[in-house]
Each structure stands twice: as C-alpha cells, then as structure tokens.
PDB file of C-alpha atoms in Angstrom:
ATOM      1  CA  UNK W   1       9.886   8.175  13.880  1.00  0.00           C
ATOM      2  CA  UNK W   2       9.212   7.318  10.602  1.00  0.00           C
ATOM      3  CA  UNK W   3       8.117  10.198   8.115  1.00  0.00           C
ATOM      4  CA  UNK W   4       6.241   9.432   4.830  1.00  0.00           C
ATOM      5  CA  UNK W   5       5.786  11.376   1.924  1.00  0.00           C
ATOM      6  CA  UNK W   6       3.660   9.293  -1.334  1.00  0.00           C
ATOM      7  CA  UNK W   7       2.025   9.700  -4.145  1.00  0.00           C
ATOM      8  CA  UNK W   8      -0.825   7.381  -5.794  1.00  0.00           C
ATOM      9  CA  UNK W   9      -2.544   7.337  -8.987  1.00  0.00           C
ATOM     10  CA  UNK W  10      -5.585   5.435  -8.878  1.00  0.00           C
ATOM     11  CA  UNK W  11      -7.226   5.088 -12.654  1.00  0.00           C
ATOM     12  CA  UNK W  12      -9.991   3.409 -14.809  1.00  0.00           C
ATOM     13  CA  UNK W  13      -8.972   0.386 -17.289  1.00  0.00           C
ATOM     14  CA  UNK W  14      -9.585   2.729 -19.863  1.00  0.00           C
ATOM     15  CA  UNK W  15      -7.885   6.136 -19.461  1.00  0.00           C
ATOM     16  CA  UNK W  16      -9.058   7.558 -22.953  1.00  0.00           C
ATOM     17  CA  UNK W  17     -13.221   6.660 -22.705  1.00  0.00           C
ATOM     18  CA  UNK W  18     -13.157   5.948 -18.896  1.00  0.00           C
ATOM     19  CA  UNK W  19     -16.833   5.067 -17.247  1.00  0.00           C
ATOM     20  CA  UNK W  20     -18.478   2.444 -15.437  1.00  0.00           C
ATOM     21  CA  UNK W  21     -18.074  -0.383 -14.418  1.00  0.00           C
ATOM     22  CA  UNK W  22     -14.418   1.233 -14.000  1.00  0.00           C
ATOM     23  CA  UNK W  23     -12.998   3.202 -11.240  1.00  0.00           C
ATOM     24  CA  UNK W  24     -13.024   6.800 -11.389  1.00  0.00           C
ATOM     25  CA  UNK W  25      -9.474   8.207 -11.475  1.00  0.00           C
ATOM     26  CA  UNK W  26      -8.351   9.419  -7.984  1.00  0.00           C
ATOM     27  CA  UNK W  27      -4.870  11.347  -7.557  1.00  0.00           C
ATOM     28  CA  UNK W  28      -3.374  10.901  -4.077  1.00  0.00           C
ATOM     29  CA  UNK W  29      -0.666  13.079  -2.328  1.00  0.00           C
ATOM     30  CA  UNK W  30       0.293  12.405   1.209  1.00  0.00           C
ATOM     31  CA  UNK W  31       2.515  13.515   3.832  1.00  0.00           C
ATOM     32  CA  UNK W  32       2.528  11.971   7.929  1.00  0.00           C
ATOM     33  CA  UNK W  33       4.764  10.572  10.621  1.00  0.00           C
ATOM     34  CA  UNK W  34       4.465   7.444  11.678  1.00  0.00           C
ATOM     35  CA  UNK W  35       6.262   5.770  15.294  1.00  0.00           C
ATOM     36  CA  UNK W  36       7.191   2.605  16.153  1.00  0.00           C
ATOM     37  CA  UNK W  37       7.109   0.932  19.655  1.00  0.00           C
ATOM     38  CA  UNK W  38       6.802  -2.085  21.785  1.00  0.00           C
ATOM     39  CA  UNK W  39       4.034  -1.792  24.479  1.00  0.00           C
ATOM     40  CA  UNK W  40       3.654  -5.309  26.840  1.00  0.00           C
ATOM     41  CA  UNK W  41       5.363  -7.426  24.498  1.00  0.00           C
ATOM     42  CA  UNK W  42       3.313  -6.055  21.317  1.00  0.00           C
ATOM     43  CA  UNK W  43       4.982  -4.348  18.500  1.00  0.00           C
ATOM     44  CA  UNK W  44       3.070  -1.312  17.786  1.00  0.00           C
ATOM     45  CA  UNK W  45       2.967   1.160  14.910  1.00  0.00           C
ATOM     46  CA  UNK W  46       0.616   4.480  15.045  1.00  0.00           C
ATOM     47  CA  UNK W  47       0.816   7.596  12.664  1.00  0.00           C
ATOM     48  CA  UNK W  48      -1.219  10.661  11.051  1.00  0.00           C
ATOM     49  CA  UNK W  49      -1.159  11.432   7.620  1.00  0.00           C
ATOM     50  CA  UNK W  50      -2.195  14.568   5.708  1.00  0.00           C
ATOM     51  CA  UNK W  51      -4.076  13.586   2.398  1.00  0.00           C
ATOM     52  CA  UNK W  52      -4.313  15.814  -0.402  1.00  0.00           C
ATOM     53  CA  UNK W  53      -7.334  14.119  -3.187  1.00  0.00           C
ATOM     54  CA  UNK W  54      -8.686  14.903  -6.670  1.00  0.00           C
ATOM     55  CA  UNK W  55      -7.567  16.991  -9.820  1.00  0.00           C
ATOM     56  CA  UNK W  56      -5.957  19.532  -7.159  1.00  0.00           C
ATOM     57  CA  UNK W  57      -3.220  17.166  -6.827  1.00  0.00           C
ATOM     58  CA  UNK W  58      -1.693  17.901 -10.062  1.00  0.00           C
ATOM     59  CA  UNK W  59      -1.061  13.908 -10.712  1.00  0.00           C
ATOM     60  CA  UNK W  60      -3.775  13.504 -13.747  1.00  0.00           C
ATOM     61  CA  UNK W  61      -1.963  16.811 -15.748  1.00  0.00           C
ATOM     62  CA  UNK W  62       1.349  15.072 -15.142  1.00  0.00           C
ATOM     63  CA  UNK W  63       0.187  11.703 -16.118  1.00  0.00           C
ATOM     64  CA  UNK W  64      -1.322  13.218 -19.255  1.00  0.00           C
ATOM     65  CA  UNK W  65       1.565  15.082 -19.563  1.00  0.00           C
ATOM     66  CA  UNK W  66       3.968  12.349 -19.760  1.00  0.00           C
ATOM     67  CA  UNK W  67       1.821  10.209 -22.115  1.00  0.00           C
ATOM     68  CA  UNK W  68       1.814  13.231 -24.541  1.00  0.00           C
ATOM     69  CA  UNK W  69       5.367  12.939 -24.286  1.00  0.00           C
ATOM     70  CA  UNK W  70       6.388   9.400 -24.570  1.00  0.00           C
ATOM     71  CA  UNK W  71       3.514   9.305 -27.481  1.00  0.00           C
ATOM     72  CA  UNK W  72       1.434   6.790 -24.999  1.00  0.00           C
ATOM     73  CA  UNK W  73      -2.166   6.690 -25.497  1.00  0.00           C
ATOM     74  CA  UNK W  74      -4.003  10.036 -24.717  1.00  0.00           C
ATOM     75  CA  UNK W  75      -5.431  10.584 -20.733  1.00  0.00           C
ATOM     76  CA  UNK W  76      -8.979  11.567 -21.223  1.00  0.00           C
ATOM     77  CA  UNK W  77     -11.119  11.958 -18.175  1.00  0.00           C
ATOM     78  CA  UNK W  78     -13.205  15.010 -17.504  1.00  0.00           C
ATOM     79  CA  UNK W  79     -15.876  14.474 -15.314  1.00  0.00           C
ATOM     80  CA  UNK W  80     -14.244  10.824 -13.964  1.00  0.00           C
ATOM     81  CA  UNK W  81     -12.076  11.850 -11.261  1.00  0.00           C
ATOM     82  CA  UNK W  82     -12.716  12.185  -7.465  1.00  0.00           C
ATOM     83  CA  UNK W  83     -13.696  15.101  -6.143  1.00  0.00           C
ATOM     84  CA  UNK W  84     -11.160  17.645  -4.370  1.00  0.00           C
ATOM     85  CA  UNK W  85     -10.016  17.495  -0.706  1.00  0.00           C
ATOM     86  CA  UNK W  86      -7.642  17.383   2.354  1.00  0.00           C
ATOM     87  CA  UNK W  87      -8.106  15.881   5.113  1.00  0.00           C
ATOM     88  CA  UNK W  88      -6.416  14.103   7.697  1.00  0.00           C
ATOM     89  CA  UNK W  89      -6.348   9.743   8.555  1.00  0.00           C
ATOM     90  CA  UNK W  90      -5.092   7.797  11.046  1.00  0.00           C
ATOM     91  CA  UNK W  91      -3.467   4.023  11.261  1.00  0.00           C
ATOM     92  CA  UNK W  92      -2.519   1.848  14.102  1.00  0.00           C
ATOM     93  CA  UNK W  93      -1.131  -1.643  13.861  1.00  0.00           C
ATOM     94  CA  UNK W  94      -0.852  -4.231  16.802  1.00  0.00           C
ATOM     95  CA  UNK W  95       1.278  -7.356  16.260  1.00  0.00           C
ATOM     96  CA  UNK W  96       2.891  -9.570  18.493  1.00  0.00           C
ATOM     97  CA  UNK W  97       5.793 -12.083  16.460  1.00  0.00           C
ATOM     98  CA  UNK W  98       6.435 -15.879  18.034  1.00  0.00           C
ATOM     99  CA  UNK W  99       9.566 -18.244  16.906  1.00  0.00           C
ATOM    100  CA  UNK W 100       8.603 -21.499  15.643  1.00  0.00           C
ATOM    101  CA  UNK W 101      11.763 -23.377  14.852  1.00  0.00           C
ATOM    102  CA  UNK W 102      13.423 -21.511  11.750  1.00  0.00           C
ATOM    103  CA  UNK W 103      10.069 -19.404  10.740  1.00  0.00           C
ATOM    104  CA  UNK W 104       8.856 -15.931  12.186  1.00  0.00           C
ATOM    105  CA  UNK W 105       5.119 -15.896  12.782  1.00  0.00           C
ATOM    106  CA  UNK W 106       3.653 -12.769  12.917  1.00  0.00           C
ATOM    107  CA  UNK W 107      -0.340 -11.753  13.270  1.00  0.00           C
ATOM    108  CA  UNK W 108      -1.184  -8.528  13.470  1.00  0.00           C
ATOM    109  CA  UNK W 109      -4.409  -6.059  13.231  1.00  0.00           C
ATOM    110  CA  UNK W 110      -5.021  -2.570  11.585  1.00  0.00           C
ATOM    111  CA  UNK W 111      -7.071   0.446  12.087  1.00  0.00           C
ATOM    112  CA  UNK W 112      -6.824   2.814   9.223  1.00  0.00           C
ATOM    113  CA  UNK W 113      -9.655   5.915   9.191  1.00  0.00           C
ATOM    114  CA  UNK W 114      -8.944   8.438   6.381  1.00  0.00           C
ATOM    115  CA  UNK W 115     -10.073   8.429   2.754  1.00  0.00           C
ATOM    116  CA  UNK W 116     -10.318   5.167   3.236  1.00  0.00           C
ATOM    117  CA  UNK W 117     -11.862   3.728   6.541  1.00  0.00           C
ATOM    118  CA  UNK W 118     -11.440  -0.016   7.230  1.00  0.00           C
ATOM    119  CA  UNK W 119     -10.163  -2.997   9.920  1.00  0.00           C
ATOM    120  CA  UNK W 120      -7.826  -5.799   8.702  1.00  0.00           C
ATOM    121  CA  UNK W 121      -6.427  -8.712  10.146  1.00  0.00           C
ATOM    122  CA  UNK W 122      -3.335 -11.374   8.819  1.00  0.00           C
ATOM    123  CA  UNK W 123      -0.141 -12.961   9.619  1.00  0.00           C
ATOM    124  CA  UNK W 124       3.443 -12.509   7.890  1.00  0.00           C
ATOM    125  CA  UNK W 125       5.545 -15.488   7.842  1.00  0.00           C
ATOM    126  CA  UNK W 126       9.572 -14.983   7.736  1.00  0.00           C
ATOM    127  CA  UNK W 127      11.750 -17.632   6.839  1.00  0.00           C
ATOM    128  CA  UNK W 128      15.581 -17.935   7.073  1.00  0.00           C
ATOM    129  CA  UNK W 129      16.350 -14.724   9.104  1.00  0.00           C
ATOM    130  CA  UNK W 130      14.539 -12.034   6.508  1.00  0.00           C
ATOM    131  CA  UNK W 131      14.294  -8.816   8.496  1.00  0.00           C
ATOM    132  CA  UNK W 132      16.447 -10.233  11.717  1.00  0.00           C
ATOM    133  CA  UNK W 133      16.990  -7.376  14.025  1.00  0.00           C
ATOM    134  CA  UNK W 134      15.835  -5.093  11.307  1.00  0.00           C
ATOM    135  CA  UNK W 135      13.070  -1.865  11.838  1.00  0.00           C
ATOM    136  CA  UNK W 136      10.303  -3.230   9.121  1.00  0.00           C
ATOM    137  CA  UNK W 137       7.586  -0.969   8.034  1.00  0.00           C
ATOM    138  CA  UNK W 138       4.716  -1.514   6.027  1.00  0.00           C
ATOM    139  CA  UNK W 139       3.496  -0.342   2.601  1.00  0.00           C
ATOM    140  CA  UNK W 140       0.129   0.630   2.598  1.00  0.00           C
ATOM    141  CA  UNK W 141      -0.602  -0.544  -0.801  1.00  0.00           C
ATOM    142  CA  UNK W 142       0.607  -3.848  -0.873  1.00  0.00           C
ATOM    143  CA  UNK W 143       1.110  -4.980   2.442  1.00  0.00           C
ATOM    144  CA  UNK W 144       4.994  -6.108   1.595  1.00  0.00           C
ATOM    145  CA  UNK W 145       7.079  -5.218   5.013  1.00  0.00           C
ATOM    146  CA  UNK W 146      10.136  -3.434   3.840  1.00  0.00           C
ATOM    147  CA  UNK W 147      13.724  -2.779   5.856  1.00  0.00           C
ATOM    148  CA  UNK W 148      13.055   1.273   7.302  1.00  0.00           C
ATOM    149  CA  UNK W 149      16.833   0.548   9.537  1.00  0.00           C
ATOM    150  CA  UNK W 150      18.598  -2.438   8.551  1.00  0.00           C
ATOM    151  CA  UNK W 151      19.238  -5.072  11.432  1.00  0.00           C
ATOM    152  CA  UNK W 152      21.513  -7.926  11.774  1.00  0.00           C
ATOM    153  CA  UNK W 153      20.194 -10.487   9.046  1.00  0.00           C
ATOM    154  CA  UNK W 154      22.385 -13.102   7.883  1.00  0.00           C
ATOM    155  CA  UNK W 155      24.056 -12.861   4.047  1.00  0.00           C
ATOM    156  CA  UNK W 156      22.302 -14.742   1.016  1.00  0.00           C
ATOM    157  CA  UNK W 157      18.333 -15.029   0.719  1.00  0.00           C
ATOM    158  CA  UNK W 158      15.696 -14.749   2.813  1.00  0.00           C
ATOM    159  CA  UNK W 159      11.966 -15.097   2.075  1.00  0.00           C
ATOM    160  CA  UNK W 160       8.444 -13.568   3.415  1.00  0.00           C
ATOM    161  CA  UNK W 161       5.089 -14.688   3.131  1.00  0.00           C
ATOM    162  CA  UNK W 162       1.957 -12.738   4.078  1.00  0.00           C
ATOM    163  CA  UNK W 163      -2.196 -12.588   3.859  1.00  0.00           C
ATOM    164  CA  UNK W 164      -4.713 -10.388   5.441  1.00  0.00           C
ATOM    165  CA  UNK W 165      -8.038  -9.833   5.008  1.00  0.00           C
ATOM    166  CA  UNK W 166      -9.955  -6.200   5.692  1.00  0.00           C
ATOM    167  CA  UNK W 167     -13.733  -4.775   6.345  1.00  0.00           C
ATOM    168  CA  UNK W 168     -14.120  -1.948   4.372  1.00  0.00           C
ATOM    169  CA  UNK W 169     -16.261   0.708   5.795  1.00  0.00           C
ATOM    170  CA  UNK W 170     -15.562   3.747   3.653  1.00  0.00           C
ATOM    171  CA  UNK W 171     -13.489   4.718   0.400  1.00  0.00           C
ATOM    172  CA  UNK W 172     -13.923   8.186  -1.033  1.00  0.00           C
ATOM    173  CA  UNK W 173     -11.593   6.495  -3.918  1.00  0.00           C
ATOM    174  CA  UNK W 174     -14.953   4.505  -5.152  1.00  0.00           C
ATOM    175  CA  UNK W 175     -17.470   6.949  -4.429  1.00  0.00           C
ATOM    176  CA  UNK W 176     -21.129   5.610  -5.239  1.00  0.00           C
ATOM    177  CA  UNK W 177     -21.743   9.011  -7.337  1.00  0.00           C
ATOM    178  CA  UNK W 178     -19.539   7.507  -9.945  1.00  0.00           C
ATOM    179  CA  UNK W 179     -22.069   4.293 -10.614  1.00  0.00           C
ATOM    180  CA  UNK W 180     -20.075   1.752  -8.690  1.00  0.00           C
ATOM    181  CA  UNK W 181     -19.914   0.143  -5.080  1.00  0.00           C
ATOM    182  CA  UNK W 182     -17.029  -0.850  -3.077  1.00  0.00           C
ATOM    183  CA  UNK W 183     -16.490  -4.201  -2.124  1.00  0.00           C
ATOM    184  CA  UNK W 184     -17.333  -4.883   1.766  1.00  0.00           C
ATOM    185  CA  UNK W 185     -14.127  -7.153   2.095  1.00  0.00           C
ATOM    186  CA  UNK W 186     -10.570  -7.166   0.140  1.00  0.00           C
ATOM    187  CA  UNK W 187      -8.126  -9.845   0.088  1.00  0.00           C
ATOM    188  CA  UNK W 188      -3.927  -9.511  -0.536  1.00  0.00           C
ATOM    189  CA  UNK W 189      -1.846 -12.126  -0.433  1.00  0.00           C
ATOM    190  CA  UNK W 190       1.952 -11.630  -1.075  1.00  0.00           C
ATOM    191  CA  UNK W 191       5.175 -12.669  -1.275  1.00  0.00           C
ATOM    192  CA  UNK W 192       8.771 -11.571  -1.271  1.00  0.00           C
ATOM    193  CA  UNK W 193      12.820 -12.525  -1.850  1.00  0.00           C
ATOM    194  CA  UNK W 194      15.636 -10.542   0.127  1.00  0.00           C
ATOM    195  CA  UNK W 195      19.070 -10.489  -1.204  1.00  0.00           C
ATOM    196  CA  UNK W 196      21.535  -9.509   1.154  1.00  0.00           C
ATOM    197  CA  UNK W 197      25.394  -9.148   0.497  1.00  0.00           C
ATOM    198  CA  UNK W 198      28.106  -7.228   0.946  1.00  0.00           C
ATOM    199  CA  UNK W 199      27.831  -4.056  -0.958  1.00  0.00           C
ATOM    200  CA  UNK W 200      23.750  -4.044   0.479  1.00  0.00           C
ATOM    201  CA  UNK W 201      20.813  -5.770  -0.441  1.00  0.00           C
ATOM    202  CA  UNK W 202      17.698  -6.110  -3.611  1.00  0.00           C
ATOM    203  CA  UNK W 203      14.307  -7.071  -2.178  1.00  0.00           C
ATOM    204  CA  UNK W 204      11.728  -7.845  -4.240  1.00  0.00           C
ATOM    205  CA  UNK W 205       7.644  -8.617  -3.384  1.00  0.00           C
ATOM    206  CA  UNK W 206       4.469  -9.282  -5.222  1.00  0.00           C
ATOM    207  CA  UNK W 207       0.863  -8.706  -3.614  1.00  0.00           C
ATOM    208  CA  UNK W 208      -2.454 -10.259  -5.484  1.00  0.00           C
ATOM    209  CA  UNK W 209      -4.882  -7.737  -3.977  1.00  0.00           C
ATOM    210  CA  UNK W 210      -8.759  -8.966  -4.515  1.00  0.00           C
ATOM    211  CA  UNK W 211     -11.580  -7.052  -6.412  1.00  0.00           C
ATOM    212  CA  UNK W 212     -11.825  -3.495  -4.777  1.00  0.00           C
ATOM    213  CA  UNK W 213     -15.321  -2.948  -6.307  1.00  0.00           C
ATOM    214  CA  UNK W 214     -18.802  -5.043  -7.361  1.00  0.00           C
ATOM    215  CA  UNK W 215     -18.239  -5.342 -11.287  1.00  0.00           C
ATOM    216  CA  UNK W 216     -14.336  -5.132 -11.149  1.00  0.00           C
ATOM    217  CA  UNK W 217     -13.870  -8.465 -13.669  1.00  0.00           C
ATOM    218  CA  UNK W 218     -10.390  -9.486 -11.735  1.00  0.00           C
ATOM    219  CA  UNK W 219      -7.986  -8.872  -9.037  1.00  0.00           C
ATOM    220  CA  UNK W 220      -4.529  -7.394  -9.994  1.00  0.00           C
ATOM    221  CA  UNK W 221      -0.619  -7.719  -8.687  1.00  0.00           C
ATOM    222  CA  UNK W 222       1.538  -5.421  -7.770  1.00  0.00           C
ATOM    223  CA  UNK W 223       4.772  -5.522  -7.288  1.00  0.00           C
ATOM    224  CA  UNK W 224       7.513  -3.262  -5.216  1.00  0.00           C
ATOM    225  CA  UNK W 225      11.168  -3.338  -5.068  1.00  0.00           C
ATOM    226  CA  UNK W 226      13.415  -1.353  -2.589  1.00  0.00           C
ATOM    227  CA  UNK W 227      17.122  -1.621  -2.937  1.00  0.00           C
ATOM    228  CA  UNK W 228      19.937  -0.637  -0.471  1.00  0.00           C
ATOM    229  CA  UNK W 229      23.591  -0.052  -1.181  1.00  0.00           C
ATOM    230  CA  UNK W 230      26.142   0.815   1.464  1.00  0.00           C
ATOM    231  CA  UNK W 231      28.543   3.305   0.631  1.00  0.00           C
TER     232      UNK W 231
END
C-alpha cells in the first residue's frame, strides 16, 4: 500500500493582475492510498484520494505569505481562484512490461475521475536496468516513475524514457466561468537519469507537458528529483 499526501499550486502567468487568457489560480491538498498488484500477468495500480480545492486550502495565503517575505513580487488574485471543495477521485493504471534485448517496454492505460476526469494511454522505455526489481510509482503531475521500494538495480546510470497522450473530459482546475476552455487532449513527454551507488542513489526527470487550455501561448517543463541515501 502506498499512501500519498500532496500539495499543488496551480497559478496564472501573472500572479499580481491575473485574468484571461490565464489560468485561474487553483490550490490543491490531497490525501489517498494507493495498491499495487499483478492480476494475469498485468501490473496494476488502483487508489482513492481525498481532494481538498480552492482558497480553503490555505496554499494562496502561504504563497503570498512567503513572497511578502522573500520581497518577491506581490500575489494578487481576488476573484481568480477556483471555487471551494472536497471531494473524492479515483485512478487505475493497467500495464503489462515486455524485454526486448537490453530495453524495458512498458504500455500502459489510466483512468483518473476526480477534479480532473480523463483516459490516457503511453509507453515508458527503461534502459540499462533503471528500476530492476524495484516497486515504481507514478507522479501524477509529470508522469516520471519514481523508486516507492528500491529493487535490485545494478550500480552507475540508468535512463527512462516515456510519452502518453490523454482525453480530457473534465477539469474543475480550468473551469469555463473563468473565460477559458480546457484543451480536449494533453501531451507529456519525459525523460529521466538514475544514479545509483553505494551510499544510495539521485534521480533526476524532466516532463514537457502540452497546452492545458485554448489560448495557453506554450507548453511548459517540469522537472522532479527524488534522492535516496542509505543509512
């Protein structure tokens, strides 16, 4: 069982005269358990989450907060930010992994209902042992597939390669109220380096995730990285 407890914060371009064509700012607090399981040679992953949304999260004050304090520009938004609420969502992921010669192939399909409602398919691609024997869970974010038990991989660098695509049915982050509309599909496409030694291990991904909503002028990367020391 894998338990998850996150935070997001979801803002315009412009955090001091926000508006459209941006996003309105959505503050994200979640907590769920999530299991993992093989079922007929498929690698399945299924979990509930409890989602806490909008200005009753706290997230916007402590953003402001902290930009008052490190004298960063000033976090203006009254009136731009997702309305309040808690509700529950759902994910399930089906994958089945093959060997071809030294690389890991692994498609896979998603269900996600929540604040967000939407289907995705891809593939990850592992090359030179990353995650051997390892328990590797997802980010929801970014897609990157992270170590949640380490496994057996062998010493020095390992590398993973991933793309999906997803049908987006719903997102109460880019509610139509605000002026804007959500993108039917999205796009990520990432990458990432393990380092694994001795004294643990440094893994580091990026993710280009596509246009989220009609009018957003670009895509944007993200980037993660977890790192392990054994002690």
């Amino acid at each position: 069982i894998e338990y998850r407890f996150r935070t997001e914060w979801n803002t315009p371009a412009d955090l001091r005269n926000p508006g459209p064509p941006s996003r309105p700012y959505a503050g994200v607090i979640s907590l769920g358990a999530h299991t993992h399981f093989d079922w007929r040679s498929l690698e399945v992953a299924a979990g509930v989450d409890l989602f806490v949304l909008g200005e009753q999260t706290g997230l916007s004050d402590f953003q402001a907060s902290l930009h008052d304090a490190l004298s960063f520009p000033r976090v203006e938004i009254d009136g731009y930010e997702i309305d309040n609420s808690v509700q529950l969502g759902a994910t399930l992921e089906v994958a089945r992994s093959f060997q071809l010669n030294d690389v890991a192939v692994r498609p896979f399909a998603e269900l996600v209902a929540g604040p967000e409602t939407l289907a995705r398919v891809g593939a990850d691609l592992s090359f030179a042992g990353f995650g051997s024997g390892a328990l590797l869970v997802r980010d929801p974010v970014s897609g990157q597939r992270y170590r949640g038990i380490a496994g057996d991989g062998p010493a020095g660098l390992s590398v993973s390669l991933g793309a999906d695509a997803a049908y987006v049915a719903n997102s109460q982050y880019l509610p139509s109220s605000f002026g804007i509309e959500a993108e039917d599909t999205r796009y990520r496409v990432r990458a990432g380096l393990l380092y694994e030694g001795g004294v643990g291990s440094v893994f580091y991904g990026a993710t280009y995730l596509s246009e989220e909503f009609v009018g957003q002028p670009e895509g944007q990367i993200v980037g993660g990285l977890p790192i392990r020391l054994n002690f």
